[in-house]
Short mmCIF file of C-alpha atoms in Angstrom, two decimals:
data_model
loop_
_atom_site.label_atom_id
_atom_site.label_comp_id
_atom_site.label_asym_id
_atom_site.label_seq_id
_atom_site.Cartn_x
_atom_site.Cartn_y
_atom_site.Cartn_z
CA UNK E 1 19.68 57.64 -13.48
CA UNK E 2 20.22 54.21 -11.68
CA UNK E 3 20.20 53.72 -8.40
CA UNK E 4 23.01 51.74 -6.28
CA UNK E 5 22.25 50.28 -2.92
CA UNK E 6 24.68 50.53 -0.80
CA UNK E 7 26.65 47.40 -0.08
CA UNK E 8 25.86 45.80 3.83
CA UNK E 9 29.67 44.58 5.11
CA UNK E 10 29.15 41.90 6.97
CA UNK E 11 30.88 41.83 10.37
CA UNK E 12 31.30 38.38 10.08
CA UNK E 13 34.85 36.11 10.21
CA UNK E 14 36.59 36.69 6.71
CA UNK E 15 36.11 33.91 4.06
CA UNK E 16 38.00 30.78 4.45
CA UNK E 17 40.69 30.92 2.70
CA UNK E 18 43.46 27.72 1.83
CA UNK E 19 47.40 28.12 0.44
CA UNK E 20 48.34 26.37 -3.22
CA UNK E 21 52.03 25.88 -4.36
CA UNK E 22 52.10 26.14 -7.93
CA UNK E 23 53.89 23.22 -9.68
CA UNK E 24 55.21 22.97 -12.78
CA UNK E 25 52.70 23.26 -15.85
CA UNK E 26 49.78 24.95 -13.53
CA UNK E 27 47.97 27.73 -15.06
CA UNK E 28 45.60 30.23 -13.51
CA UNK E 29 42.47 28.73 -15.25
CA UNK E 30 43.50 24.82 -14.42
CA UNK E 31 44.15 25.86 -10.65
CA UNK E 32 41.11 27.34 -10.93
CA UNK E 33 39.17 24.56 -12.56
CA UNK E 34 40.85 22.00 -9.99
CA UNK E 35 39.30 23.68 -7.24
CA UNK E 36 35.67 24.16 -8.00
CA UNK E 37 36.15 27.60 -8.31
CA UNK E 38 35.50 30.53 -10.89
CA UNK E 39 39.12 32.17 -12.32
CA UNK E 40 37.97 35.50 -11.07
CA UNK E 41 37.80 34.67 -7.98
CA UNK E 42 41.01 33.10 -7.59
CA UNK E 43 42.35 36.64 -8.87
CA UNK E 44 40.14 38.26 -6.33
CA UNK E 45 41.78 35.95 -3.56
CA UNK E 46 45.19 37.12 -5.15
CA UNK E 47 45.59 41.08 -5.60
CA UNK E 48 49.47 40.40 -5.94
CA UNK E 49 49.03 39.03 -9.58
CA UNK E 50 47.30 42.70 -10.74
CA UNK E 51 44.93 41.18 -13.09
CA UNK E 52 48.11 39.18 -14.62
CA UNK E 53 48.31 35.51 -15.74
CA UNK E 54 52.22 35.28 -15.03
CA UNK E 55 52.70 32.33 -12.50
CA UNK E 56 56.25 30.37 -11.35
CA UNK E 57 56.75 27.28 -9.64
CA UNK E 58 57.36 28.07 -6.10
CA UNK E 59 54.62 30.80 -5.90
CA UNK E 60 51.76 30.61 -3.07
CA UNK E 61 48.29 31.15 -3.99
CA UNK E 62 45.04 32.01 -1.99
CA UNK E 63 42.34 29.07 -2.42
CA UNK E 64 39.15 31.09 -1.51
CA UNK E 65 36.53 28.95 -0.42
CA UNK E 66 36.17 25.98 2.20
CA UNK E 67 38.15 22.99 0.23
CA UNK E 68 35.24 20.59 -1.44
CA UNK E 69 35.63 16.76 -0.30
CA UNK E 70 33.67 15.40 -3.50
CA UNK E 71 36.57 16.69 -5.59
CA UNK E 72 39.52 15.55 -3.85
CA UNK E 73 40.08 12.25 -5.76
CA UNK E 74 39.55 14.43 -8.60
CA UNK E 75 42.34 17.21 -8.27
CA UNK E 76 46.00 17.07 -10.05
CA UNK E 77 47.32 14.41 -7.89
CA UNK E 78 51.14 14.50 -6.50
CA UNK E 79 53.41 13.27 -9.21
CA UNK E 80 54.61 10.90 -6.58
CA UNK E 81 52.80 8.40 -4.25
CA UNK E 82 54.78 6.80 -1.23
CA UNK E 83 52.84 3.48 -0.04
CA UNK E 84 51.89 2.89 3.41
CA UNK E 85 50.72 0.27 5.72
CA UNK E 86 47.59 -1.36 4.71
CA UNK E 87 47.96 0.43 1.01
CA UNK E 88 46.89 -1.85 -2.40
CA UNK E 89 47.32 -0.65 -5.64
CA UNK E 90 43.50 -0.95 -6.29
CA UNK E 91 43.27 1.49 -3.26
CA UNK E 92 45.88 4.00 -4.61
CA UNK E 93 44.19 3.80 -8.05
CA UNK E 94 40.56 4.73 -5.71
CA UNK E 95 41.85 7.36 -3.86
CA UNK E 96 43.63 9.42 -6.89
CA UNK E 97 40.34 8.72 -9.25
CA UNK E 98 42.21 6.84 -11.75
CA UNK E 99 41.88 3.30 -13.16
CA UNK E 100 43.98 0.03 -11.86
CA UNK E 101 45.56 0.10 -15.27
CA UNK E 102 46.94 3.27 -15.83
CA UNK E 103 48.45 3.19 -12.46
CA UNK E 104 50.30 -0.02 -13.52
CA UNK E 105 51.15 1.99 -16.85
CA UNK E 106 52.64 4.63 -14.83
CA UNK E 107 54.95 2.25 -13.07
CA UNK E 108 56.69 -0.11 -15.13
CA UNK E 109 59.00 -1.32 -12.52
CA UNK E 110 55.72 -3.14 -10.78
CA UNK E 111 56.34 -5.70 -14.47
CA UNK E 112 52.30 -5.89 -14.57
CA UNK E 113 52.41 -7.04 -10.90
CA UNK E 114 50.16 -5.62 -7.78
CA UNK E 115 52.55 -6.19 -5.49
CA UNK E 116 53.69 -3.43 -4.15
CA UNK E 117 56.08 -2.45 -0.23
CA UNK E 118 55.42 -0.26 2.60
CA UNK E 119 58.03 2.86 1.63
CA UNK E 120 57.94 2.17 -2.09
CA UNK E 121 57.61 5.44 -4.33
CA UNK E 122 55.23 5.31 -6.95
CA UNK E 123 54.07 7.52 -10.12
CA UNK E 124 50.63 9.07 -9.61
CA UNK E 125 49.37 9.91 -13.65
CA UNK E 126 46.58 12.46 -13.81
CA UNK E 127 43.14 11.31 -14.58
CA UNK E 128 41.84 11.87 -17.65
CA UNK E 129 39.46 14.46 -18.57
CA UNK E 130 36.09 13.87 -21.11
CA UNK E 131 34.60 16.01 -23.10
CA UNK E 132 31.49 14.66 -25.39
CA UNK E 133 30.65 15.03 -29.10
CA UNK E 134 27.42 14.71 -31.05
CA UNK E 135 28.02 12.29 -33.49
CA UNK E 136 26.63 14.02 -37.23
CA UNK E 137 25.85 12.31 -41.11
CA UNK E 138 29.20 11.09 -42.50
CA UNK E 139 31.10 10.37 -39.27
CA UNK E 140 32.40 6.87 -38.86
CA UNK E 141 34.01 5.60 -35.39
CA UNK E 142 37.81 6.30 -37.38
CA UNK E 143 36.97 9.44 -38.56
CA UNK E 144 36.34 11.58 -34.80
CA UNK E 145 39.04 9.48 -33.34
CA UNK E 146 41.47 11.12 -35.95
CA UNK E 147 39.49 14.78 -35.68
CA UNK E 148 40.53 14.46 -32.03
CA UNK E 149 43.55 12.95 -32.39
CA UNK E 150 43.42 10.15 -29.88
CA UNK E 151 43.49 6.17 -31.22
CA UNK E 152 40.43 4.40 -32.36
CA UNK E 153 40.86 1.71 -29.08
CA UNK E 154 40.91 5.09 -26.67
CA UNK E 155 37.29 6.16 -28.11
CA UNK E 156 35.97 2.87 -27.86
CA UNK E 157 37.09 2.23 -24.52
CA UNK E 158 35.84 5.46 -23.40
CA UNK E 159 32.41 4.16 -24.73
CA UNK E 160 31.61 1.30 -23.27
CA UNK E 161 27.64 1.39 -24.84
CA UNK E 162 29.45 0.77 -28.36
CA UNK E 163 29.53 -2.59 -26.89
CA UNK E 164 32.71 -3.32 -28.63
CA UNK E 165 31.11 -2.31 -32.48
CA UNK E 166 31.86 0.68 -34.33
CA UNK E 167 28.08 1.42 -35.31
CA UNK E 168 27.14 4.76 -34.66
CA UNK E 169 24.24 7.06 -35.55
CA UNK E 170 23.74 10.94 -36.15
CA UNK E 171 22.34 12.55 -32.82
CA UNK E 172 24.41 10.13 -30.71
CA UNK E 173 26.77 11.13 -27.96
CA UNK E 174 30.26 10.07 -27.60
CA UNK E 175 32.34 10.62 -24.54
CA UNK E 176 35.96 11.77 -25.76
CA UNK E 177 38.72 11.48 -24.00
CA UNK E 178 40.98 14.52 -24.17
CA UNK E 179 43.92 14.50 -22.04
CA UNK E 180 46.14 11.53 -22.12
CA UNK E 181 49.09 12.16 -19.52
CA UNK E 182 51.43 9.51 -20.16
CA UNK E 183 52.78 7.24 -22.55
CA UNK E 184 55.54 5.09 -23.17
CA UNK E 185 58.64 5.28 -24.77
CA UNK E 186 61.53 2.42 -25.94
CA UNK E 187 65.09 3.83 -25.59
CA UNK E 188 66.63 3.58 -28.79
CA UNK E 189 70.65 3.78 -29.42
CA UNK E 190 72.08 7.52 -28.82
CA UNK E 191 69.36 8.03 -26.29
CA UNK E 192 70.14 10.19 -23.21
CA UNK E 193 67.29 11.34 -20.21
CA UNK E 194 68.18 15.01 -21.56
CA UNK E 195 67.89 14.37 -25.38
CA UNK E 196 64.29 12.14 -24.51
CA UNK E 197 63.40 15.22 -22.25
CA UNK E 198 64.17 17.45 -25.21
CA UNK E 199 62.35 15.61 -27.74
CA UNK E 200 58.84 15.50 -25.62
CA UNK E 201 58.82 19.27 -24.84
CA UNK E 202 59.03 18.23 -21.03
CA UNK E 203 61.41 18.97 -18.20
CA UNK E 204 64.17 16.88 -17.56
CA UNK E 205 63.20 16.42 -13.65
CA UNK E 206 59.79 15.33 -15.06
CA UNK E 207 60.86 12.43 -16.93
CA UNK E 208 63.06 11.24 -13.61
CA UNK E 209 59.80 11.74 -11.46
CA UNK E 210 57.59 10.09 -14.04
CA UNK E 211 60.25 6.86 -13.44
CA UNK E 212 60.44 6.25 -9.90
CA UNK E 213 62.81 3.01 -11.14
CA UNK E 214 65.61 4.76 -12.38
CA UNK E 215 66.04 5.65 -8.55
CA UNK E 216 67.36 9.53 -9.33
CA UNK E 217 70.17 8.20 -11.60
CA UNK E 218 70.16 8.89 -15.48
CA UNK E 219 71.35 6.05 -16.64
CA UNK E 220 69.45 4.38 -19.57
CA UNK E 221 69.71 1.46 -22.21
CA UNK E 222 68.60 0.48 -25.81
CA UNK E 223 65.30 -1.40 -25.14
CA UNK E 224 64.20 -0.18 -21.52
CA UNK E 225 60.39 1.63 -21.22
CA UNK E 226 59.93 4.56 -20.00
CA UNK E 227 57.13 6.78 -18.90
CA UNK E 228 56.73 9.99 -20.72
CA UNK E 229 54.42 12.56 -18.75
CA UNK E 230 51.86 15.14 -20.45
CA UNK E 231 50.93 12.31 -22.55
CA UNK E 232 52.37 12.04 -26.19
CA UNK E 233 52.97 9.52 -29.23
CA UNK E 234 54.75 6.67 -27.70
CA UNK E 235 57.93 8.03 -29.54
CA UNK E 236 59.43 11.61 -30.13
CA UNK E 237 58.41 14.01 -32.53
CA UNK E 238 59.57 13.62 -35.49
CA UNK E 239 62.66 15.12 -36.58
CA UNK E 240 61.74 18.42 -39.31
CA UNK E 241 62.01 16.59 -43.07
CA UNK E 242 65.05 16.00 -44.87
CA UNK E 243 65.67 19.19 -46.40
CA UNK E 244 64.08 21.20 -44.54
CA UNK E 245 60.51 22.62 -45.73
CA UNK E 246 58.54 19.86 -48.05
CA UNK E 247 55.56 21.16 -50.53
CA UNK E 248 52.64 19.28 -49.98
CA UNK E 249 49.79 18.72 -52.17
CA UNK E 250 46.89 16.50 -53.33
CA UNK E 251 44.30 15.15 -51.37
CA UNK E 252 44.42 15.06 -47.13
CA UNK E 253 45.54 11.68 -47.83
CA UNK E 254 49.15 12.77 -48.91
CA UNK E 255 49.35 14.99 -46.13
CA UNK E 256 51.26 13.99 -42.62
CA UNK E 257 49.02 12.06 -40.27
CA UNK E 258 48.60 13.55 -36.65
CA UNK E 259 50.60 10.78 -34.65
CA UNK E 260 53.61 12.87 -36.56
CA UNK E 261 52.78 16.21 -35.73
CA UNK E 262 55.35 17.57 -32.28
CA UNK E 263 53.70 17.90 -29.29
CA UNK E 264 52.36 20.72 -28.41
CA UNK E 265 54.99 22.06 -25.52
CA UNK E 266 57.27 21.46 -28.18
CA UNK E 267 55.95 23.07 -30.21
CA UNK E 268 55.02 26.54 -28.16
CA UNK E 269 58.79 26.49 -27.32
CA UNK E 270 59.33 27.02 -31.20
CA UNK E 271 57.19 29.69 -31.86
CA UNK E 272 56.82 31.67 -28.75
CA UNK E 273 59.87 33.74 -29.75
CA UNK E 274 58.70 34.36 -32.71
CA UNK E 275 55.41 36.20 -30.79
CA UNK E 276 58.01 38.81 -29.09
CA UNK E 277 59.57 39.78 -32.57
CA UNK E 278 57.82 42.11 -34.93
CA UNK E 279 59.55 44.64 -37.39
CA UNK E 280 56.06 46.02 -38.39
CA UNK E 281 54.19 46.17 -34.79
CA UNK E 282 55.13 45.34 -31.33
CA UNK E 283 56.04 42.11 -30.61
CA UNK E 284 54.65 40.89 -27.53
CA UNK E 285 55.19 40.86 -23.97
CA UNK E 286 55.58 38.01 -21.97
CA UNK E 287 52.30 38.42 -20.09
CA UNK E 288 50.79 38.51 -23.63
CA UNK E 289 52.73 34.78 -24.72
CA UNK E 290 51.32 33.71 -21.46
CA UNK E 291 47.64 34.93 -22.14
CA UNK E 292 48.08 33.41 -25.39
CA UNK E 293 48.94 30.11 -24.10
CA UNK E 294 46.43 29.70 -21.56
CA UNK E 295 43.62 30.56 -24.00
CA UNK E 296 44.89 27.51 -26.42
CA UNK E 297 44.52 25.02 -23.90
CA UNK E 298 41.06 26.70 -22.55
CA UNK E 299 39.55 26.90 -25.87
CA UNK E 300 40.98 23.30 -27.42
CA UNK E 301 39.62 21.91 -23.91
CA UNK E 302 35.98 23.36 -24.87
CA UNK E 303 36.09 23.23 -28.21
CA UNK E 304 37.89 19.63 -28.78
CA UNK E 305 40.07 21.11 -31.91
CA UNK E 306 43.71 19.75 -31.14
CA UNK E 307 45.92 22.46 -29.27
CA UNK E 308 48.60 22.22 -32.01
CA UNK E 309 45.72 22.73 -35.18
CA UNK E 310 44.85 25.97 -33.01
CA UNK E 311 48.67 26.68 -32.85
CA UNK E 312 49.72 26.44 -36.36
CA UNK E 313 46.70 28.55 -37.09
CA UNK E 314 47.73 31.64 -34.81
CA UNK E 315 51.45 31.10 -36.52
CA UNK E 316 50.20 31.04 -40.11
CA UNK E 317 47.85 33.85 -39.81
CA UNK E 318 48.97 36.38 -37.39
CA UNK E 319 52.77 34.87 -36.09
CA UNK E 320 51.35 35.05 -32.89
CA UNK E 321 51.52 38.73 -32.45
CA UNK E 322 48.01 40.48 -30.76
CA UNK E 323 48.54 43.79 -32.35
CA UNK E 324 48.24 42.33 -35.89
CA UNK E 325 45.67 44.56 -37.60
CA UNK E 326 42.67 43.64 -39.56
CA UNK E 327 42.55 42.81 -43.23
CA UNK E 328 39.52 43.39 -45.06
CA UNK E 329 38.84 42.05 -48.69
CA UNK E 330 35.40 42.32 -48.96
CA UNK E 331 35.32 40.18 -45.62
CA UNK E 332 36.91 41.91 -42.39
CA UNK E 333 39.16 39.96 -40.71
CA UNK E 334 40.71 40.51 -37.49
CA UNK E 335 42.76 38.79 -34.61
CA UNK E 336 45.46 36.46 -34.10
CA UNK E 337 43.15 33.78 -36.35
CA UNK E 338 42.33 36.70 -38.75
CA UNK E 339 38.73 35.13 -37.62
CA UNK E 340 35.55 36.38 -39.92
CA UNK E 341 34.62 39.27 -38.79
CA UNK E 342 35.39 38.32 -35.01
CA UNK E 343 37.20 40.89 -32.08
CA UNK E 344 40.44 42.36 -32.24
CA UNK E 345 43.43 42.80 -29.70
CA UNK E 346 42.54 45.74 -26.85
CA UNK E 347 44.69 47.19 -24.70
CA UNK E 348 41.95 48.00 -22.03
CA UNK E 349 41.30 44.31 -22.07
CA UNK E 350 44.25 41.98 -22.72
CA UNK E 351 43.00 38.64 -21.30
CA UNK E 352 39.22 39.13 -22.38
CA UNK E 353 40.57 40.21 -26.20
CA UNK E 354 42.60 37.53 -26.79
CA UNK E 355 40.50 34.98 -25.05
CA UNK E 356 37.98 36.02 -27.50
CA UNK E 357 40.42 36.04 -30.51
CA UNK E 358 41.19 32.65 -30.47
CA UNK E 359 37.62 31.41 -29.71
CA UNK E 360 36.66 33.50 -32.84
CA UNK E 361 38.73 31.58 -34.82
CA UNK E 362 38.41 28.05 -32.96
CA UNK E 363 34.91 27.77 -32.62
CA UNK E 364 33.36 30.27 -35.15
CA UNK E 365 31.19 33.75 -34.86
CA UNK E 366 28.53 35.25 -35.74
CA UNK E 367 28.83 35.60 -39.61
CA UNK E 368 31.73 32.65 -40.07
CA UNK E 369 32.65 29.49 -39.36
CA UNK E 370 35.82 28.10 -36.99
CA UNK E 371 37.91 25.30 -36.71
CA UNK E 372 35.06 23.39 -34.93
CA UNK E 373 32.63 23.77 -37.86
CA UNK E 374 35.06 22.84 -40.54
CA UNK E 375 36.37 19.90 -39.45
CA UNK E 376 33.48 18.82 -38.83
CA UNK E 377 31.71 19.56 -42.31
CA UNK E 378 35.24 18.06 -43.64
CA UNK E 379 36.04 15.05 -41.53
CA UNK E 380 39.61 15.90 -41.45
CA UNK E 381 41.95 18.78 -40.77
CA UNK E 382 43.75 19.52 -43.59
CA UNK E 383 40.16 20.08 -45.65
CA UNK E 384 39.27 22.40 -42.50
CA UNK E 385 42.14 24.22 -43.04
CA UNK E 386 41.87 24.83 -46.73
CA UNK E 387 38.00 25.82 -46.46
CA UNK E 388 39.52 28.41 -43.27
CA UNK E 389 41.48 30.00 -45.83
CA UNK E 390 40.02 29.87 -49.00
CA UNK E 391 36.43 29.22 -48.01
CA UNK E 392 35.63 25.93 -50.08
CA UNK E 393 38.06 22.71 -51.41
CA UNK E 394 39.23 21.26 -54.26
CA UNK E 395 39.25 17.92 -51.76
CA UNK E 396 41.70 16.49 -54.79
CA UNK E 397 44.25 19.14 -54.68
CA UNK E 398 44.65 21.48 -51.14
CA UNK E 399 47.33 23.16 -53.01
CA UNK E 400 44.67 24.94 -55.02
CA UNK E 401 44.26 28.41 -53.51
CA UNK E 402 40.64 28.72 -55.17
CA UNK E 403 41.54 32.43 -55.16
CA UNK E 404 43.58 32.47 -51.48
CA UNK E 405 46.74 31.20 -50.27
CA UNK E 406 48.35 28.29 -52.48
CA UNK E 407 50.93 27.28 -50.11
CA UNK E 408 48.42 27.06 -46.55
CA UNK E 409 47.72 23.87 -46.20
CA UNK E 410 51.31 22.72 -46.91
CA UNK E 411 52.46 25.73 -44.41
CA UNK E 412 50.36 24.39 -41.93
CA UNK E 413 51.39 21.34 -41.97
CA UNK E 414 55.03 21.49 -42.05
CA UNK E 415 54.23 23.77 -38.60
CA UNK E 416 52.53 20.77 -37.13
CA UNK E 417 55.67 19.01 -37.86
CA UNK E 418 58.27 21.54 -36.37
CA UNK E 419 59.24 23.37 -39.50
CA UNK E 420 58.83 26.53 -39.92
CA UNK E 421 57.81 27.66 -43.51
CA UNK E 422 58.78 31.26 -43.43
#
């Protein structure tokens, strides 16, 4: 038998406790995370949420904890900045934690210029977050900068000790930069706020915050810049293939590059329907989309593997829905990412099960590799995603099933492009 001790209340003043609105784009875990604090303890501050992941803009939150100065440059800053007497732009740049330049890139109506007027409203871009890599034999400088998606100039600059070469050595650490939040687009002809909005996956009052210079009006011409917030390509997506699904084949080569892959809000607006339909189990609920789409972003954040790889993978093996069951041909495969031999869905434990589910399949278990493991043994995505399906690659043909699925890597692919294949 074990014994409990009983629990001493203290008498004392209740814990300090400060209010959050949530904004658009928060999440539990990134509130969380901005705060210092552990996600179970924000729902222990919040009873009202019953265990739930389901937040709106508007909503108040209980911040448990006395607020921590060291992290204040460091939280989600305000999308907009209002200058005041005695402000530079070096000392708005300081106090939000970002750099000089990406304050300027933020604000195009400044033309490159630090001068800058009591009253004048400027766009505050979020700062952006590292993770770091281990460089292993057979990576060049090119090769993680496409496994991560991000340009080869953003991993150099992000690695100062490079010294401006591209030499690197197995066992060496790399600081990558994972989270991007703006980027620039040229208005082309046909071009509206709504259609640009539209095209990024973002809201339309985003956009019009993220340019303080169109002074709340929409209009727009051929050639002007804009800032596009929640970072991006420095264009669109690009528009599904003429005709609809194409059959890729050959080598990764002959497969679509990243930069033309949707972004990933755009993406999640496709296919989340899809998650709530089912003829064969039940589709899922909205808290379950939700749970779903926090645990991408978690587990892309930890793991490095792009959001949208992790996507297309959920689509292609499960459609998204939890209560997919388990194949088993001689290896059992279970989950959203029909992972090797990982967890399944459970209804006693929503959050934890999926969480779990897509970390299976992201980063690997026990008796099978993940995402992670595969792109790196490959050095690019497409071979990843052959080997995660068949479980080795004909690197001169990903169209050969090698005793799976012919048509994956193609399928995957024309996800990552806003197609859907079936």
């Amino acid at each position: 038998m074990v014994s409990v001790r009983p629990q001493v209340v203290s008498k004392s003043s209740p814990p300090t406790t400060t209010s959050y609105t949530v904004v658009a784009g928060d999440t539990l875990f990134n509130i969380a995370k901005r705060f210092g604090i552990e996600l179970q303890a924000l729902y222990n501050a919040n009873p009202q949420l019953n265990g739930g992941t389901f937040i709106v803009p508007g909503q108040v939150l209980s911040i448990p904890g006395q607020p921590d100065p060291t992290r204040a440059n460091h939280q989600t800053p305000p999308k907009t900045y209002t200058v005041q007497p005695g402000d530079t732009l070096s000392k708005i740049a300081q106090s939000f934690g970002i750099t000089l330049q990406a304050l300027r890139d933020a604000n195009l109506q400044l033309q490159g210029k630090n001068l800058i007027l009591v009253g004048q409203v400027l766009s505050i871009p979020a700062a952006v977050t590292t993770t770091t890599y281990t460089v292993v034999a057979g990576d060049t400088l090119w090769k993680i900068s496409q496994n991560f998606g991000i340009t080869l100039q953003a991993l150099r600059d992000a690695n100062p000790q490079l010294g401006g070469t591209d030499l690197i050595v197995p066992g060496q650490l790399l600081t990558i930069p994972t989270a991007v939040t703006t980027t620039k687009y040229t208005v082309q002809p046909g071009d509206t706020l709504w259609k640009i909005s539209q095209s990024f996956g973002i809201e339309l009052q985003a956009l019009r915050d993220a340019n303080p210079q169109l002074q709340g009006r929409d209009l727009i011409v051929p050639g002007q810049v804009l800032v596009i917030p929640g970072g991006g390509t420095g264009r669109p997506p690009h528009p599904p293939p003429t005709g609809g699904v194409v059959h890729y084949s050959g080598p990764a080569s002959t497969f679509p590059p990243m930069e033309k892959w949707i972004q990933f809000p755009a993406l999640w607006n496709q296919n989340a329907p899809t998650m709530k339909q089912s003829n064969l189990w039940p589709g899922n609920t909205e808290e379950q989309n939700q749970i779903i789409h926090e645990a991408i972003i978690q587990v892309a954040s930890e793991s490095g593997i792009d959001q949208r790889l992790i996507l297309a993978v959920v689509m292609q093996e499960s459609q998204g829905h939890v209560h997919v069951p388990t194949t088993n041909n001689g290896v059992r495969n279970p989950g959203l990412m029909q992972s090797h031999n990982g967890v399944e869905y459970s209804d006693s434990d929503p959050r934890g099960s999926i969480f779990q589910m897509i970390r299976d399949g992201t980063e690997g278990t026990a008796d099978g590799d993940g995402l992670v493991q595969l792109v790196r043994r490959y050095g690019n995505v497409y071979e990843a995603l052959r080997a995660y399906n068949s479980g080795s690659v004909n690197e001169m043909d990903l169209s050969d099933s090698l005793g799976a699925t012919a048509s994956y890597v193609s399928d995957c692919a024309n996800r990552l492009l806003g197609v859907v294949p079936f």
